[in-house]
mmCIF file of N, CA and C in Angstrom:
data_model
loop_
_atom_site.group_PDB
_atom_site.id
_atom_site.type_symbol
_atom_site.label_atom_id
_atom_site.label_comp_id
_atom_site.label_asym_id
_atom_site.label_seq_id
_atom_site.Cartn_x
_atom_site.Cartn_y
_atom_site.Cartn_z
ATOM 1 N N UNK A 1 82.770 -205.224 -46.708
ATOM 2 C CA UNK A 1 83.698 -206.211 -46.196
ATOM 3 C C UNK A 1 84.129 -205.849 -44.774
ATOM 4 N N UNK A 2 84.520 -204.881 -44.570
ATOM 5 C CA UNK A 2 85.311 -204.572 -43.368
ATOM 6 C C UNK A 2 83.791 -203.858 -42.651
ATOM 7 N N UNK A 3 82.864 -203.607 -42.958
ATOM 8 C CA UNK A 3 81.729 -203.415 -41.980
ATOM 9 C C UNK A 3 81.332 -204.572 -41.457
ATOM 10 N N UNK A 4 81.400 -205.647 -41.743
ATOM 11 C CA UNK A 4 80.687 -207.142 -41.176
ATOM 12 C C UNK A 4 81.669 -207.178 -39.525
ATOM 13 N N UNK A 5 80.708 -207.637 -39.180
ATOM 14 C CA UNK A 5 81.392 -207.952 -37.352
ATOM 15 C C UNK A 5 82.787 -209.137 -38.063
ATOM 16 N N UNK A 6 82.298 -210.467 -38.911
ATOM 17 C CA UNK A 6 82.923 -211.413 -38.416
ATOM 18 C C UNK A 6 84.069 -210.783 -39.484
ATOM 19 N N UNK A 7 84.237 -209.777 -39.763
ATOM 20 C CA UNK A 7 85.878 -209.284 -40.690
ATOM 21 C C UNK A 7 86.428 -208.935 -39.068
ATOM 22 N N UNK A 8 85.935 -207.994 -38.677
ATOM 23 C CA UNK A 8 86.901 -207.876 -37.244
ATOM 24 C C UNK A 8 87.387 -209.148 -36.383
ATOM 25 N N UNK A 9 86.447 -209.935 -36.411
ATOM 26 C CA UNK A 9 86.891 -211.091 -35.454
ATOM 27 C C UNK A 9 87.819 -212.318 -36.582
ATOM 28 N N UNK A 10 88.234 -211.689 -37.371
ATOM 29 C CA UNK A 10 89.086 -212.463 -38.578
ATOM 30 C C UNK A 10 90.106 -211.991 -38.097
ATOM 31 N N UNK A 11 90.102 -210.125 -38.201
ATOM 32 C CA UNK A 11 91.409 -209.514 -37.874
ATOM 33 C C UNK A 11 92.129 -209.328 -37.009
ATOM 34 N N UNK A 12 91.119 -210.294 -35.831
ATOM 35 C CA UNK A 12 91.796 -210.557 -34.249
ATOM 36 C C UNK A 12 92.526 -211.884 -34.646
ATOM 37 N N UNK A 13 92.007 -212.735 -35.230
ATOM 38 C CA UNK A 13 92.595 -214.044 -35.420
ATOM 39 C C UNK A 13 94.027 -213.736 -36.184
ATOM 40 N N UNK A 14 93.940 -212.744 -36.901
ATOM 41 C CA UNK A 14 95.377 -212.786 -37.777
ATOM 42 C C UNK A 14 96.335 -211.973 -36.892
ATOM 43 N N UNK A 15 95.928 -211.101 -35.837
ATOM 44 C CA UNK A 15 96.476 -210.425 -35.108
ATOM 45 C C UNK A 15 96.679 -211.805 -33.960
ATOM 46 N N UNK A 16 96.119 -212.364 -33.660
ATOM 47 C CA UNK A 16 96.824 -213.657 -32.793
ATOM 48 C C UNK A 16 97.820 -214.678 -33.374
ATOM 49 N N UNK A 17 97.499 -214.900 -34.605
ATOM 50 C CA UNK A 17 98.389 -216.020 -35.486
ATOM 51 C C UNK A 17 99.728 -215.307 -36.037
ATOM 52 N N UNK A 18 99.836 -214.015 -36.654
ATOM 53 C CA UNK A 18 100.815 -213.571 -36.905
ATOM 54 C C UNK A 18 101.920 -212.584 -36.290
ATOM 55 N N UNK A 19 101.262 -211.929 -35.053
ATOM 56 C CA UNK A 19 102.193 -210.978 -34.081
ATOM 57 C C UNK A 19 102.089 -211.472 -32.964
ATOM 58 N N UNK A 20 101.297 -212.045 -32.136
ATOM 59 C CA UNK A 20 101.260 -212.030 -30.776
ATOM 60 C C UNK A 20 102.182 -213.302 -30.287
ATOM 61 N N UNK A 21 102.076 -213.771 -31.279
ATOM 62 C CA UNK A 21 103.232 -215.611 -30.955
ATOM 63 C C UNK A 21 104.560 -215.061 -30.798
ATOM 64 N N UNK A 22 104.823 -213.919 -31.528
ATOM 65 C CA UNK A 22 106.144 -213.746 -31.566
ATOM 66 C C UNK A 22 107.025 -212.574 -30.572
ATOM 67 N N UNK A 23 105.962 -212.385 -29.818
ATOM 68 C CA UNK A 23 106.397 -211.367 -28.636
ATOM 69 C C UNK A 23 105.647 -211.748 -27.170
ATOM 70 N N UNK A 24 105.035 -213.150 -27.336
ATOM 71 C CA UNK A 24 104.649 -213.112 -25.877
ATOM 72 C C UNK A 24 105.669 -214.957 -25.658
ATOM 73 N N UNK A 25 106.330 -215.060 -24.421
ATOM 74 C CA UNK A 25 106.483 -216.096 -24.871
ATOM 75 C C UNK A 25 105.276 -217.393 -24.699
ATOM 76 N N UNK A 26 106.108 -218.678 -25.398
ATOM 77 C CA UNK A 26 105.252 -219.763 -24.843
ATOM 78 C C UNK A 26 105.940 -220.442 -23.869
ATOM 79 N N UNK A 27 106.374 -220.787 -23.598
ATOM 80 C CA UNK A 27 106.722 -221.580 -22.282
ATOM 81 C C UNK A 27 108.359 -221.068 -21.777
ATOM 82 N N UNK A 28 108.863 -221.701 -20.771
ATOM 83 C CA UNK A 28 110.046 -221.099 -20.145
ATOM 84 C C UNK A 28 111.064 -222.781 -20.199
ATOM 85 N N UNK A 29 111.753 -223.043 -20.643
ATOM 86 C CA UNK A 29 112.978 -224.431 -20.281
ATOM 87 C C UNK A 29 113.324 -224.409 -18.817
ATOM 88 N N UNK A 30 114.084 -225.229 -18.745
ATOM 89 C CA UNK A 30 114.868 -225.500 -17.444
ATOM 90 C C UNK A 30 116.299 -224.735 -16.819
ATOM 91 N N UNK A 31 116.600 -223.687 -18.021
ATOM 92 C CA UNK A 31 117.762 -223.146 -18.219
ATOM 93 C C UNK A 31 116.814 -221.673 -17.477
ATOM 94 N N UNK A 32 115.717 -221.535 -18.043
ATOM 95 C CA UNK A 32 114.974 -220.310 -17.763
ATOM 96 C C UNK A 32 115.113 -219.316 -18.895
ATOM 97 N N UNK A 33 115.241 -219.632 -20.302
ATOM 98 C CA UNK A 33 115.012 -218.978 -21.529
ATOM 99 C C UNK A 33 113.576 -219.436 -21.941
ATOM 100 N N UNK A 34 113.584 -218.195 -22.457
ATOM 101 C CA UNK A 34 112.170 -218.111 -22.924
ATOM 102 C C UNK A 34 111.596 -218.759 -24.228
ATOM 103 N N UNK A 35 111.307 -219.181 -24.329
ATOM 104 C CA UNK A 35 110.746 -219.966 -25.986
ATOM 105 C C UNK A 35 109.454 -219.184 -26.627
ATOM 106 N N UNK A 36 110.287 -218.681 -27.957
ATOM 107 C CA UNK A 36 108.752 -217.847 -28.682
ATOM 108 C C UNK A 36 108.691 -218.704 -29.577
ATOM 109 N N UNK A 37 107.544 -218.222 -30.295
ATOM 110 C CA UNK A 37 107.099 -218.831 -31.755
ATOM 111 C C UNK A 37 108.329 -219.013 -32.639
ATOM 112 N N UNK A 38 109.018 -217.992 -32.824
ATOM 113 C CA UNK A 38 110.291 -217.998 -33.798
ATOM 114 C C UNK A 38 111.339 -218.808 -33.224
ATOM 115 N N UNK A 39 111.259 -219.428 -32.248
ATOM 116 C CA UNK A 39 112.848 -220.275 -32.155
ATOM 117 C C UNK A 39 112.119 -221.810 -32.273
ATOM 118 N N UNK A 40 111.016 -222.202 -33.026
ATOM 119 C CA UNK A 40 110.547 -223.809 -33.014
ATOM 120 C C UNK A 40 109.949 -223.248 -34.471
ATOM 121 N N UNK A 41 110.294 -223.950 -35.564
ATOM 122 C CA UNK A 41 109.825 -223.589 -37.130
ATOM 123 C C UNK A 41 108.752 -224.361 -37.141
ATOM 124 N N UNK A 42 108.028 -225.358 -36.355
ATOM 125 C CA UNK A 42 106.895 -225.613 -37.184
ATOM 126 C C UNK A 42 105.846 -224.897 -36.652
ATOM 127 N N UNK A 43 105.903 -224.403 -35.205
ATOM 128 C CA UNK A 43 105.162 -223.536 -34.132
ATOM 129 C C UNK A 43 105.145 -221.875 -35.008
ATOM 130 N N UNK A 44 106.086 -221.612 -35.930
ATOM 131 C CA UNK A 44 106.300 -220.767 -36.465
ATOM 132 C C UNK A 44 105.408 -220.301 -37.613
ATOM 133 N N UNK A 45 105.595 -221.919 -38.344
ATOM 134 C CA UNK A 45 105.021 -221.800 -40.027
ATOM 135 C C UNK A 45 103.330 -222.375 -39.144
ATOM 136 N N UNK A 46 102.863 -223.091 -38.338
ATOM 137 C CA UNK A 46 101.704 -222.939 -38.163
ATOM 138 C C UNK A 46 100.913 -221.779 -37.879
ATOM 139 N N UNK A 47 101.869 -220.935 -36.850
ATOM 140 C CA UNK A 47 100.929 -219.437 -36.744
ATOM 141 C C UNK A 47 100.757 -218.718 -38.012
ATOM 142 N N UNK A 48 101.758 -218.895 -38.714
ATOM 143 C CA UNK A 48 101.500 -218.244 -39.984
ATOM 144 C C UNK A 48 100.430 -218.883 -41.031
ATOM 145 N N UNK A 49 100.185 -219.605 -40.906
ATOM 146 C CA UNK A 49 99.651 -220.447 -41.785
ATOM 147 C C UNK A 49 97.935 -220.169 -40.957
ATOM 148 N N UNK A 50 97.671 -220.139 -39.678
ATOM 149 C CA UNK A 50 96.511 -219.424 -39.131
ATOM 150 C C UNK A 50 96.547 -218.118 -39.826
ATOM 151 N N UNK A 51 97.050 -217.099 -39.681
ATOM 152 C CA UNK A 51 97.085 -215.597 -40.279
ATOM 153 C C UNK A 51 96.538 -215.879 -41.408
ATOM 154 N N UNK A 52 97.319 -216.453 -42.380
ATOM 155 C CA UNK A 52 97.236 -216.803 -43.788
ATOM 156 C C UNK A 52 95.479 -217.329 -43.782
ATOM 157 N N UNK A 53 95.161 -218.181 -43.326
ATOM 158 C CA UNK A 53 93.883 -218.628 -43.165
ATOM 159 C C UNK A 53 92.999 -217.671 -43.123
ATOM 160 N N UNK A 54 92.807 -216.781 -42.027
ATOM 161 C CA UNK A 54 92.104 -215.622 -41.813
ATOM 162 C C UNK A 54 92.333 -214.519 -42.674
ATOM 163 N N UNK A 55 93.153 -214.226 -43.402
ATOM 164 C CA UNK A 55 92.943 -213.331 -44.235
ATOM 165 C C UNK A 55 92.765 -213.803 -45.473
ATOM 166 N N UNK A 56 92.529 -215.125 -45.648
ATOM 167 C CA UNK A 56 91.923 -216.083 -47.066
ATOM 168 C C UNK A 56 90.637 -215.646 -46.302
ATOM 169 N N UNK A 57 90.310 -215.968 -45.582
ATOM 170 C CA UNK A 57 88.652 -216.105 -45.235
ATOM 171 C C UNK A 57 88.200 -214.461 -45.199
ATOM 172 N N UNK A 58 88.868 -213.383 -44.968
ATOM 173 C CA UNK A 58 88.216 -212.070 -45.010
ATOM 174 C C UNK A 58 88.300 -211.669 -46.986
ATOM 175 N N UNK A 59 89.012 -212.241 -47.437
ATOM 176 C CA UNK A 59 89.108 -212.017 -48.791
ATOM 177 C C UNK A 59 88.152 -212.934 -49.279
ATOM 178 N N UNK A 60 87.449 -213.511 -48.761
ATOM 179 C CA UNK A 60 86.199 -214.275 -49.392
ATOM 180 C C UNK A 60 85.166 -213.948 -48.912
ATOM 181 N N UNK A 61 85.090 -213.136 -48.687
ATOM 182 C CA UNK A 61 83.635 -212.500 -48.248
ATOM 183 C C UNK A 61 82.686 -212.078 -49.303
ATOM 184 N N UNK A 62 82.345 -212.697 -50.738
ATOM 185 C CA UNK A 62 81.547 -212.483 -51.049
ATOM 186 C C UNK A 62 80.948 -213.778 -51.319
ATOM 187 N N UNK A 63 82.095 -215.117 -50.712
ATOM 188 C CA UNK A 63 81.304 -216.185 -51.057
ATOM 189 C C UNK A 63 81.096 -216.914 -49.914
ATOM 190 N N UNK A 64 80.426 -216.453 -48.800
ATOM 191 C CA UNK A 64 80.220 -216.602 -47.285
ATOM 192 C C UNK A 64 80.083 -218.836 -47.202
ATOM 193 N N UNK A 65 79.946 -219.643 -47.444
ATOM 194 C CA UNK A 65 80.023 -221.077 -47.952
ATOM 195 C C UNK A 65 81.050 -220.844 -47.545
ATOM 196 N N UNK A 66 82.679 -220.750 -48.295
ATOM 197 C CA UNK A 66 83.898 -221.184 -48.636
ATOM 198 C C UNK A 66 84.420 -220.621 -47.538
ATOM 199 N N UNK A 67 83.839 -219.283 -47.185
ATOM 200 C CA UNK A 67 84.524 -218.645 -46.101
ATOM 201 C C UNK A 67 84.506 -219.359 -44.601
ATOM 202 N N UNK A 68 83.104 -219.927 -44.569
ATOM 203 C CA UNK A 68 82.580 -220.773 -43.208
ATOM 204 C C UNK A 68 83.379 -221.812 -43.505
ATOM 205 N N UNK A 69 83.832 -222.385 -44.266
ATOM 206 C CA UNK A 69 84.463 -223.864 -44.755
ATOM 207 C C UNK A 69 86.611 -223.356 -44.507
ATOM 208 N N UNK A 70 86.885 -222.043 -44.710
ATOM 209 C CA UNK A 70 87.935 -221.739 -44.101
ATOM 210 C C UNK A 70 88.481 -221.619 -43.070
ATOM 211 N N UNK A 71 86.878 -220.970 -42.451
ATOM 212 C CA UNK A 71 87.214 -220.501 -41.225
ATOM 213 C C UNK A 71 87.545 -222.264 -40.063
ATOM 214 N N UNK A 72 86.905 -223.136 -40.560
ATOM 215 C CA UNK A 72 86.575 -224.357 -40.023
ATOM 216 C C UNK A 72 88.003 -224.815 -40.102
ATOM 217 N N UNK A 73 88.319 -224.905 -40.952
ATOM 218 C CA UNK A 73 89.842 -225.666 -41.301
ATOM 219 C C UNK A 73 90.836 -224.806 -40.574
ATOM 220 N N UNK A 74 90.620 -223.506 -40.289
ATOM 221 C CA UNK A 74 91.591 -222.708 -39.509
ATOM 222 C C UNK A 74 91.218 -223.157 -37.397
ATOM 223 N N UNK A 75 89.967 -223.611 -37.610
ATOM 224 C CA UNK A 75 89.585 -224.400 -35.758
ATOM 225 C C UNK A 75 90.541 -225.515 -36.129
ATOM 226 N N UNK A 76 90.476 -226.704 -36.772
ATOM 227 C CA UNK A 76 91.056 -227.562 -36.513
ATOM 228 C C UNK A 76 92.918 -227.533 -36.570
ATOM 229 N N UNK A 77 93.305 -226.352 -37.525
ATOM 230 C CA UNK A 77 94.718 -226.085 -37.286
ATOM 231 C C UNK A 77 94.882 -225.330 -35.883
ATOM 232 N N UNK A 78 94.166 -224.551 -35.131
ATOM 233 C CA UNK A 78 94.297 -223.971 -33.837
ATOM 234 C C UNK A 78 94.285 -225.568 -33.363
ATOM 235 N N UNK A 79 93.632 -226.485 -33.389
ATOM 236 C CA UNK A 79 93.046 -227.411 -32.721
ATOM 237 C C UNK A 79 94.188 -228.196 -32.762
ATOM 238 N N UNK A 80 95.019 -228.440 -33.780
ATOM 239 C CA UNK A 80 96.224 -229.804 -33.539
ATOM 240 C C UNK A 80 97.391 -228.277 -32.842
ATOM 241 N N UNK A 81 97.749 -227.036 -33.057
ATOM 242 C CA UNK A 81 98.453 -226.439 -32.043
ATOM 243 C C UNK A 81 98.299 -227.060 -30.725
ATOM 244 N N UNK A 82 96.380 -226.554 -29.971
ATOM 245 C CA UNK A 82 96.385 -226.895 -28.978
ATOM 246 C C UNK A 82 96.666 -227.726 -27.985
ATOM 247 N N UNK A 83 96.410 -228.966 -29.554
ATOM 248 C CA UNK A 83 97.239 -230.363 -29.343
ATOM 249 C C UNK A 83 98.279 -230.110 -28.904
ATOM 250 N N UNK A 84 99.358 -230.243 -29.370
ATOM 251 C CA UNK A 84 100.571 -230.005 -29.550
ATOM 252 C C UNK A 84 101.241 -228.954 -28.449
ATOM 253 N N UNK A 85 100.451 -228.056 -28.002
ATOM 254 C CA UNK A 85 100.886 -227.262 -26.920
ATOM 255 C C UNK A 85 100.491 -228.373 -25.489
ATOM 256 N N UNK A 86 99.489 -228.838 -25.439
ATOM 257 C CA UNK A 86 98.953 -229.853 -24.247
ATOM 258 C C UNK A 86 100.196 -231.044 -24.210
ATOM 259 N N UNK A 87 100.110 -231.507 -24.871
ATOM 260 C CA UNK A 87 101.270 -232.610 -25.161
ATOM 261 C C UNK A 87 102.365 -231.977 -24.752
ATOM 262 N N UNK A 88 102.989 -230.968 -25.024
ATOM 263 C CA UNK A 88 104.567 -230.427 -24.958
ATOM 264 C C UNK A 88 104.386 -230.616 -23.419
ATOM 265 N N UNK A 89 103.601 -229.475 -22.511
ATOM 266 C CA UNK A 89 103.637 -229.325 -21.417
ATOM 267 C C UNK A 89 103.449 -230.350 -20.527
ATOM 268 N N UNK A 90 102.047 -231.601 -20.996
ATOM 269 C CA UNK A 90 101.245 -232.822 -20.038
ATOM 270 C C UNK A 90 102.219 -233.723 -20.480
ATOM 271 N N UNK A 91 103.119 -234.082 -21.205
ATOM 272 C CA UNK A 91 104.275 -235.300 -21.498
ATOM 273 C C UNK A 91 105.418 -234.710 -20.946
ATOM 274 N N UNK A 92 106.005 -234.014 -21.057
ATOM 275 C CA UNK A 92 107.302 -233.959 -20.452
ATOM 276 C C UNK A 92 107.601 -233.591 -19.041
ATOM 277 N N UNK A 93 107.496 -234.197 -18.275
ATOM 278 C CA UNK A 93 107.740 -234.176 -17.049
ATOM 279 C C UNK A 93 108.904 -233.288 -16.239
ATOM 280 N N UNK A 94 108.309 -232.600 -15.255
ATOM 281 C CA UNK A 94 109.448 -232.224 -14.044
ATOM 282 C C UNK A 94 110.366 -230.871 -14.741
ATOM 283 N N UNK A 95 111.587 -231.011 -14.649
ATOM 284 C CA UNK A 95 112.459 -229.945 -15.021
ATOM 285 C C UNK A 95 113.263 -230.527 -16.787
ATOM 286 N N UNK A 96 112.707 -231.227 -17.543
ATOM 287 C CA UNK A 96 113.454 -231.591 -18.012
ATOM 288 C C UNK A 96 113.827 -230.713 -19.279
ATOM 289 N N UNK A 97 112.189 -230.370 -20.128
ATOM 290 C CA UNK A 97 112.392 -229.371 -21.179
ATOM 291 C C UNK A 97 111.433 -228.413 -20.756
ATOM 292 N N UNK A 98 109.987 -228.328 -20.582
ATOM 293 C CA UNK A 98 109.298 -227.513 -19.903
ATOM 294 C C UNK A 98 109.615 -227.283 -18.306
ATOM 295 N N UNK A 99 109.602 -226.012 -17.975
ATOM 296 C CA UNK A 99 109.413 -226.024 -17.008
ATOM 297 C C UNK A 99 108.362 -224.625 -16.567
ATOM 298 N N UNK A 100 108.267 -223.448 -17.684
ATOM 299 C CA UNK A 100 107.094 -222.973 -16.959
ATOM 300 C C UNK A 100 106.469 -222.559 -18.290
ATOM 301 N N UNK A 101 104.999 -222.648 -17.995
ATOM 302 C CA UNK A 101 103.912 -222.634 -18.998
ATOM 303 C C UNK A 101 103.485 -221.010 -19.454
ATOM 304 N N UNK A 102 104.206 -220.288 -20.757
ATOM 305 C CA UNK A 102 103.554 -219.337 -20.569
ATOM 306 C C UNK A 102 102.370 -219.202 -21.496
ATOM 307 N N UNK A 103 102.031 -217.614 -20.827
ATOM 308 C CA UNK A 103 100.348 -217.186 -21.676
ATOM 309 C C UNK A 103 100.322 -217.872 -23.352
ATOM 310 N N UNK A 104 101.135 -217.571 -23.865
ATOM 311 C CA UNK A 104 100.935 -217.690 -25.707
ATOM 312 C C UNK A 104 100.897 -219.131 -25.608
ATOM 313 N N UNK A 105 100.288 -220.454 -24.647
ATOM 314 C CA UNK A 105 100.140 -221.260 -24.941
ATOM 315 C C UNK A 105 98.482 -221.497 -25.280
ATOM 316 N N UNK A 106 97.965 -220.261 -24.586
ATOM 317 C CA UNK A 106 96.309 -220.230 -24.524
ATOM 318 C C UNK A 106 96.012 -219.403 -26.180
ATOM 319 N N UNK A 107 97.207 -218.715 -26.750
ATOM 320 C CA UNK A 107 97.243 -218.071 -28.403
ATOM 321 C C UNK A 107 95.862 -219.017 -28.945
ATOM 322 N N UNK A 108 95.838 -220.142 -29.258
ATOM 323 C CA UNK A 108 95.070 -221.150 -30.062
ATOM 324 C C UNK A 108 93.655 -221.174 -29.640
ATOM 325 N N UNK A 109 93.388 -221.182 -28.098
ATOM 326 C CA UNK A 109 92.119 -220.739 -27.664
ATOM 327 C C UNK A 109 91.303 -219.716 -28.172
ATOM 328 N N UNK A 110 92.025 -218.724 -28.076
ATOM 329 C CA UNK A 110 91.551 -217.344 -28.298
ATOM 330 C C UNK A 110 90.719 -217.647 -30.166
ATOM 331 N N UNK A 111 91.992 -217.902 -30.131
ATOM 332 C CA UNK A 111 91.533 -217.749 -32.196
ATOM 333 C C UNK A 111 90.531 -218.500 -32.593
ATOM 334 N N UNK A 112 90.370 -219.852 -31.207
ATOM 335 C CA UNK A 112 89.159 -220.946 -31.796
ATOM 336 C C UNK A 112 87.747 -220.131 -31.494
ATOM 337 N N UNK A 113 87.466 -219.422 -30.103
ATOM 338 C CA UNK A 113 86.888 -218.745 -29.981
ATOM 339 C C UNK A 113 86.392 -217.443 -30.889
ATOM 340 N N UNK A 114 87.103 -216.505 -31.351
ATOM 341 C CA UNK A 114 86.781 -215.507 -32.401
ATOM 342 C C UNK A 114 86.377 -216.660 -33.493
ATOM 343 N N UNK A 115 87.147 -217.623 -33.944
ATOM 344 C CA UNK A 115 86.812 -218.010 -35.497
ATOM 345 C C UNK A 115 84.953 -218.584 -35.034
ATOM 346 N N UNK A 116 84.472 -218.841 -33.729
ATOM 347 C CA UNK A 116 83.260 -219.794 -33.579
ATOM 348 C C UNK A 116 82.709 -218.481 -33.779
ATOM 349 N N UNK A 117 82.927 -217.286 -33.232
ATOM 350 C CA UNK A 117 82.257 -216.285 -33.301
ATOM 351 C C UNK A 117 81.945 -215.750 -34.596
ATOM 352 N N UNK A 118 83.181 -215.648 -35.507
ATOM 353 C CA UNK A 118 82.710 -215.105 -36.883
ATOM 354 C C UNK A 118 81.942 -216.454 -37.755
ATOM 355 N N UNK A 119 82.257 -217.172 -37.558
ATOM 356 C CA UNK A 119 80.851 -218.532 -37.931
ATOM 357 C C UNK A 119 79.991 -218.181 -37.847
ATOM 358 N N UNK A 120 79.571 -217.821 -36.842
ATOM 359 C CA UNK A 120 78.007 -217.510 -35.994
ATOM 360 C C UNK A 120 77.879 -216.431 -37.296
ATOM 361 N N UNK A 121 78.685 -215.610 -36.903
ATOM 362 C CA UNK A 121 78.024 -214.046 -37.752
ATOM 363 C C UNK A 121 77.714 -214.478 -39.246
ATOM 364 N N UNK A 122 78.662 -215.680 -39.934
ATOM 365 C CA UNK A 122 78.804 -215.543 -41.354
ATOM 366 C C UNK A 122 77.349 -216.272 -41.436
ATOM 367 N N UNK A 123 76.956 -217.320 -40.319
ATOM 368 C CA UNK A 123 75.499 -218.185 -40.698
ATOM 369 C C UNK A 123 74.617 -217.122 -40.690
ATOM 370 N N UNK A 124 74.749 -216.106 -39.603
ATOM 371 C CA UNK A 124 73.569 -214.816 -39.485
ATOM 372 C C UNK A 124 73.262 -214.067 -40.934
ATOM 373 N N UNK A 125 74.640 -214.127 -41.685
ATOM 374 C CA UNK A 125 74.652 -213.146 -42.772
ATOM 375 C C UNK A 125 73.886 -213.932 -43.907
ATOM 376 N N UNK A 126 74.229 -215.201 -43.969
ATOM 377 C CA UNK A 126 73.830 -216.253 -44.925
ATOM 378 C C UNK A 126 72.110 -216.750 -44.879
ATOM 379 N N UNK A 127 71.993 -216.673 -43.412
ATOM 380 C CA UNK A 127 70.209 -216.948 -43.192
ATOM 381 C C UNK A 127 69.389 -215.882 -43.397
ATOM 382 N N UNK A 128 69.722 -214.787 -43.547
ATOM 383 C CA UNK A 128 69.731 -213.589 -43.570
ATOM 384 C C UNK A 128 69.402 -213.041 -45.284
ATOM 385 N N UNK A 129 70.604 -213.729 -46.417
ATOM 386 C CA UNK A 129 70.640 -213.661 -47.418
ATOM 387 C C UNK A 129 69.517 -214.660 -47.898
ATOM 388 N N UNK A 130 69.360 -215.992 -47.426
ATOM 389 C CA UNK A 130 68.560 -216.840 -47.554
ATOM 390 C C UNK A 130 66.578 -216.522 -47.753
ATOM 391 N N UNK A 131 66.547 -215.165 -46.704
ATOM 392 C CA UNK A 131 64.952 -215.201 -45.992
ATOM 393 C C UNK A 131 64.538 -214.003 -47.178
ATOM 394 N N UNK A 132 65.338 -213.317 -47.958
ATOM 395 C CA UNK A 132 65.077 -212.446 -48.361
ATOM 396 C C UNK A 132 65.274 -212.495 -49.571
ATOM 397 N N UNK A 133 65.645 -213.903 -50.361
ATOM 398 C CA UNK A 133 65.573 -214.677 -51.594
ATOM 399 C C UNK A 133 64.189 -215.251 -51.500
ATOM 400 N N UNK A 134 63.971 -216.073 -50.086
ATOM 401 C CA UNK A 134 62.064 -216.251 -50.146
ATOM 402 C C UNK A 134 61.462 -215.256 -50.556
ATOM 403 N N UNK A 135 61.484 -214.031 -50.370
ATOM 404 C CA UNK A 135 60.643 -213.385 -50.361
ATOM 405 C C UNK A 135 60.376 -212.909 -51.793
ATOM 406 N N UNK A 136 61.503 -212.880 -52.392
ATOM 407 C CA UNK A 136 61.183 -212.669 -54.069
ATOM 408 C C UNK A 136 60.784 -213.292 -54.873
#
């Protein structure tokens, strides 16, 4: 389990969804306070709910299918964040609630990236399992 590449690139994803939201901020107000993951509850229960995802998908590693089918549903929850982070910043105009964009808004990138990566690896492992069922 933990020898497969795409368990590490799981345990980056849960290391992005469950600690890094909550110590880097995401954006700055007009007051100039900082906004983390923990002061907006649904920005909150979504990172968690990524974590949660990724460590469903490293605990299924013996049924590589369900795991590729987790990992997928965990892109499209990065994917309505990203939403949702684009929107906060590209709709609200000027000084009113955003006013500066920080790093943990790119958090969702990162994780879509590792999760495409451990895809890749889980199809490698699966075509892999596949060529060597031909052969018997």
């Amino acid at each position: 389990m933990i020898q497969r590449i795409q368990t590490l690139y799981l345990i980056v994803v849960i290391l992005l969804g469950a600690v890094v939201p909550f110590f880097v901020n995401l954006w700055s107000d007009a007051a100039g306070n900082e906004i983390f993951a923990e002061n907006e509850v649904f920005l909150s229960v979504a990172f968690y709910v990524v974590a949660v995802l990724g460590l469903l998908a490293i605990v299924l590693y013996k049924n590589r299918q369900n795991q590729f089918v987790v990992n997928r549903l965990n892109m499209i929850l990065n994917l309505f964040l990203l939403g949702f982070f684009v929107y906060r910043s590209l709709n609200l105009s000027g000084e009113t609630i955003v006013s500066e964009k920080g790093i943990g808004m790119l958090i969702p990138v990162f994780s879509i990236v590792f999760l495409v990566l451990a895809n890749r690896a889980i199809k490698k492992d699966e075509d892999l399992v596949k060529s060597v069922d031909r052969l018997r």
